[in-house]
Amino acid sequence: GAVVSQHPSRVICKSGTSVKIECRSLDFQATTMFWYRQFPKKSLMLMATSNEGSKATYEQGVEKDKFLINHASLTLSTLTVTSAHPEDSSFYICSARGGQGFNTEAFFGQGTRLTVV
Amino acid sequence: AQSVTQPDIHITVSEGASLELRCNYSYGATPYLFWYVQSPGQGLQLLLKYFSGDTLVQGIKGFEAEFKRSQSSFNLRKPSVHWSDAAEYFCAVGAAGAQKLVFGQGTRLTINP
């Protein structure tokens, strides 16, 4: 299957700082990317959906000013957690799809473990 | 809105035993159904999916799942599990015309030697 690379795999940052997570589709053009947050022993919660060149669509309850998503190219999307706090500590996973609809498989990155201290 | 329930949070089976992981969904029309597997600290890998047609679908790693409309279920099965199957398993549903998936809460599978 296609490869989605997420970087970094782990990051520790101080409270109040910002951290950027990258999600790259290595061998296909990702027209749509998804960002999820996964709490320990919990399911994946969709944070936002982004289409290349458009503003991201955020799920209800997700602060768009806190979780900045950029999908400037067909192979790269970034999630920036601004002014991070300990409660933002979580496992963040991106997913990328090369076409519209579920007939095109969405591939997942390996995730980023964010710890805010 | 669609939703997914995985009733079993944690299941333990012996290596070589058969496995069935339950998944129930709620959606008004025919859903798109998926099973994913997640190894510790990793992303998700697609095991199999159902869109239409034959209600018994085959996936990778010897897994299969059966779509039962009358029961709103899409249970995952494997006749004989291997130690390497220990992981977290997620059922997900997608609505026609939508882009996003809704995931169940996951079932953690432990394999006893």
PDB file of C-alpha atoms in Angstrom, chain A residues 2-80:
ATOM      1  CA  ALA A   2       0.881   3.642  -0.182  1.00  0.00           C
ATOM      2  CA  VAL A   3       3.035   5.247   2.478  1.00  0.00           C
ATOM      3  CA  VAL A   4       2.152   8.126   4.739  1.00  0.00           C
ATOM      4  CA  SER A   5       5.011   9.412   6.822  1.00  0.00           C
ATOM      5  CA  GLN A   6       4.443  11.398   9.972  1.00  0.00           C
ATOM      6  CA  HIS A   7       7.169  13.366  11.719  1.00  0.00           C
ATOM      7  CA  PRO A   8       8.200  13.512  14.460  1.00  0.00           C
ATOM      8  CA  SER A   9       7.146  10.225  16.010  1.00  0.00           C
ATOM      9  CA  ARG A  10       7.658  11.650  19.471  1.00  0.00           C
ATOM     10  CA  VAL A  11       7.972  15.182  20.746  1.00  0.00           C
ATOM     11  CA  ILE A  12       8.218  16.713  24.167  1.00  0.00           C
ATOM     12  CA  CYS A  13       7.626  20.419  24.508  1.00  0.00           C
ATOM     13  CA  LYS A  14       7.290  22.928  27.264  1.00  0.00           C
ATOM     14  CA  SER A  15       3.941  24.331  28.208  1.00  0.00           C
ATOM     15  CA  GLY A  16       3.210  27.502  26.267  1.00  0.00           C
ATOM     16  CA  THR A  17       5.289  26.640  23.236  1.00  0.00           C
ATOM     17  CA  SER A  18       4.046  25.534  19.821  1.00  0.00           C
ATOM     18  CA  VAL A  19       4.836  22.303  18.072  1.00  0.00           C
ATOM     19  CA  LYS A  20       4.415  21.332  14.431  1.00  0.00           C
ATOM     20  CA  ILE A  21       3.665  17.832  13.187  1.00  0.00           C
ATOM     21  CA  GLU A  22       4.166  16.954   9.550  1.00  0.00           C
ATOM     22  CA  CYS A  23       2.265  14.422   7.492  1.00  0.00           C
ATOM     23  CA  ARG A  24       3.592  13.474   4.078  1.00  0.00           C
ATOM     24  CA  SER A  25       2.246  11.177   1.402  1.00  0.00           C
ATOM     25  CA  LEU A  26       5.376   9.647  -0.073  1.00  0.00           C
ATOM     26  CA  ASP A  27       4.151   7.963  -3.218  1.00  0.00           C
ATOM     27  CA  PHE A  28       0.797   9.469  -4.043  1.00  0.00           C
ATOM     28  CA  GLN A  29      -0.924  12.811  -4.152  1.00  0.00           C
ATOM     29  CA  ALA A  30      -3.155  13.313  -1.165  1.00  0.00           C
ATOM     30  CA  THR A  31      -6.136  15.397  -2.135  1.00  0.00           C
ATOM     31  CA  THR A  32      -7.617  14.959   1.325  1.00  0.00           C
ATOM     32  CA  MET A  33      -5.923  14.631   4.672  1.00  0.00           C
ATOM     33  CA  PHE A  34      -7.419  13.923   8.062  1.00  0.00           C
ATOM     34  CA  TRP A  35      -6.065  14.635  11.515  1.00  0.00           C
ATOM     35  CA  TYR A  36      -7.087  12.486  14.455  1.00  0.00           C
ATOM     36  CA  ARG A  37      -6.412  12.590  18.134  1.00  0.00           C
ATOM     37  CA  GLN A  38      -6.282   9.407  20.162  1.00  0.00           C
ATOM     38  CA  PHE A  39      -6.503   9.391  23.924  1.00  0.00           C
ATOM     39  CA  PRO A  40      -5.086   6.443  25.906  1.00  0.00           C
ATOM     40  CA  LYS A  41      -7.248   3.359  25.460  1.00  0.00           C
ATOM     41  CA  LYS A  42      -9.722   5.412  23.473  1.00  0.00           C
ATOM     42  CA  SER A  43     -10.862   5.613  19.919  1.00  0.00           C
ATOM     43  CA  LEU A  44      -9.673   7.992  17.262  1.00  0.00           C
ATOM     44  CA  MET A  45     -11.374  11.337  17.356  1.00  0.00           C
ATOM     45  CA  LEU A  46     -11.427  13.203  14.067  1.00  0.00           C
ATOM     46  CA  MET A  47     -10.172  16.732  14.558  1.00  0.00           C
ATOM     47  CA  ALA A  48     -10.318  18.124  11.058  1.00  0.00           C
ATOM     48  CA  THR A  49     -10.428  17.342   7.368  1.00  0.00           C
ATOM     49  CA  SER A  50      -8.337  19.279   4.906  1.00  0.00           C
ATOM     50  CA  ASN A  51      -8.426  19.392   1.153  1.00  0.00           C
ATOM     51  CA  GLU A  52      -5.373  20.623  -0.672  1.00  0.00           C
ATOM     52  CA  GLY A  53      -5.464  24.360  -1.168  1.00  0.00           C
ATOM     53  CA  SER A  54      -8.546  24.860   0.988  1.00  0.00           C
ATOM     54  CA  LYS A  55      -9.126  25.734   4.582  1.00  0.00           C
ATOM     55  CA  ALA A  56      -9.516  22.806   6.911  1.00  0.00           C
ATOM     56  CA  THR A  57     -12.946  21.789   8.142  1.00  0.00           C
ATOM     57  CA  TYR A  58     -12.848  21.316  11.887  1.00  0.00           C
ATOM     58  CA  GLU A  59     -15.050  19.002  13.878  1.00  0.00           C
ATOM     59  CA  GLN A  60     -17.316  20.439  16.506  1.00  0.00           C
ATOM     60  CA  GLY A  61     -15.470  21.232  19.691  1.00  0.00           C
ATOM     61  CA  VAL A  62     -12.022  21.422  18.115  1.00  0.00           C
ATOM     62  CA  GLU A  63     -10.414  24.842  18.477  1.00  0.00           C
ATOM     63  CA  LYS A  64      -9.180  25.880  15.065  1.00  0.00           C
ATOM     64  CA  ASP A  65      -6.996  28.623  16.509  1.00  0.00           C
ATOM     65  CA  LYS A  66      -5.269  26.140  18.742  1.00  0.00           C
ATOM     66  CA  PHE A  67      -4.846  23.363  16.222  1.00  0.00           C
ATOM     67  CA  LEU A  68      -3.683  25.004  13.018  1.00  0.00           C
ATOM     68  CA  ILE A  69      -3.842  22.809   9.948  1.00  0.00           C
ATOM     69  CA  ASN A  70      -2.157  23.618   6.682  1.00  0.00           C
ATOM     70  CA  HIS A  71      -2.472  21.542   3.524  1.00  0.00           C
ATOM     71  CA  ALA A  72      -0.473  23.625   1.125  1.00  0.00           C
ATOM     72  CA  SER A  73       0.599  20.875  -1.249  1.00  0.00           C
ATOM     73  CA  LEU A  74      -0.656  17.518  -2.445  1.00  0.00           C
ATOM     74  CA  THR A  75       1.962  15.700  -0.421  1.00  0.00           C
ATOM     75  CA  LEU A  76       2.191  17.641   2.813  1.00  0.00           C
ATOM     76  CA  SER A  77      -0.126  18.652   5.603  1.00  0.00           C
ATOM     77  CA  THR A  78       0.928  20.098   8.932  1.00  0.00           C
ATOM     78  CA  LEU A  79      -0.746  20.308  12.309  1.00  0.00           C
ATOM     79  CA  THR A  80       0.552  22.989  14.641  1.00  0.00           C
TER      80      THR A  80
END
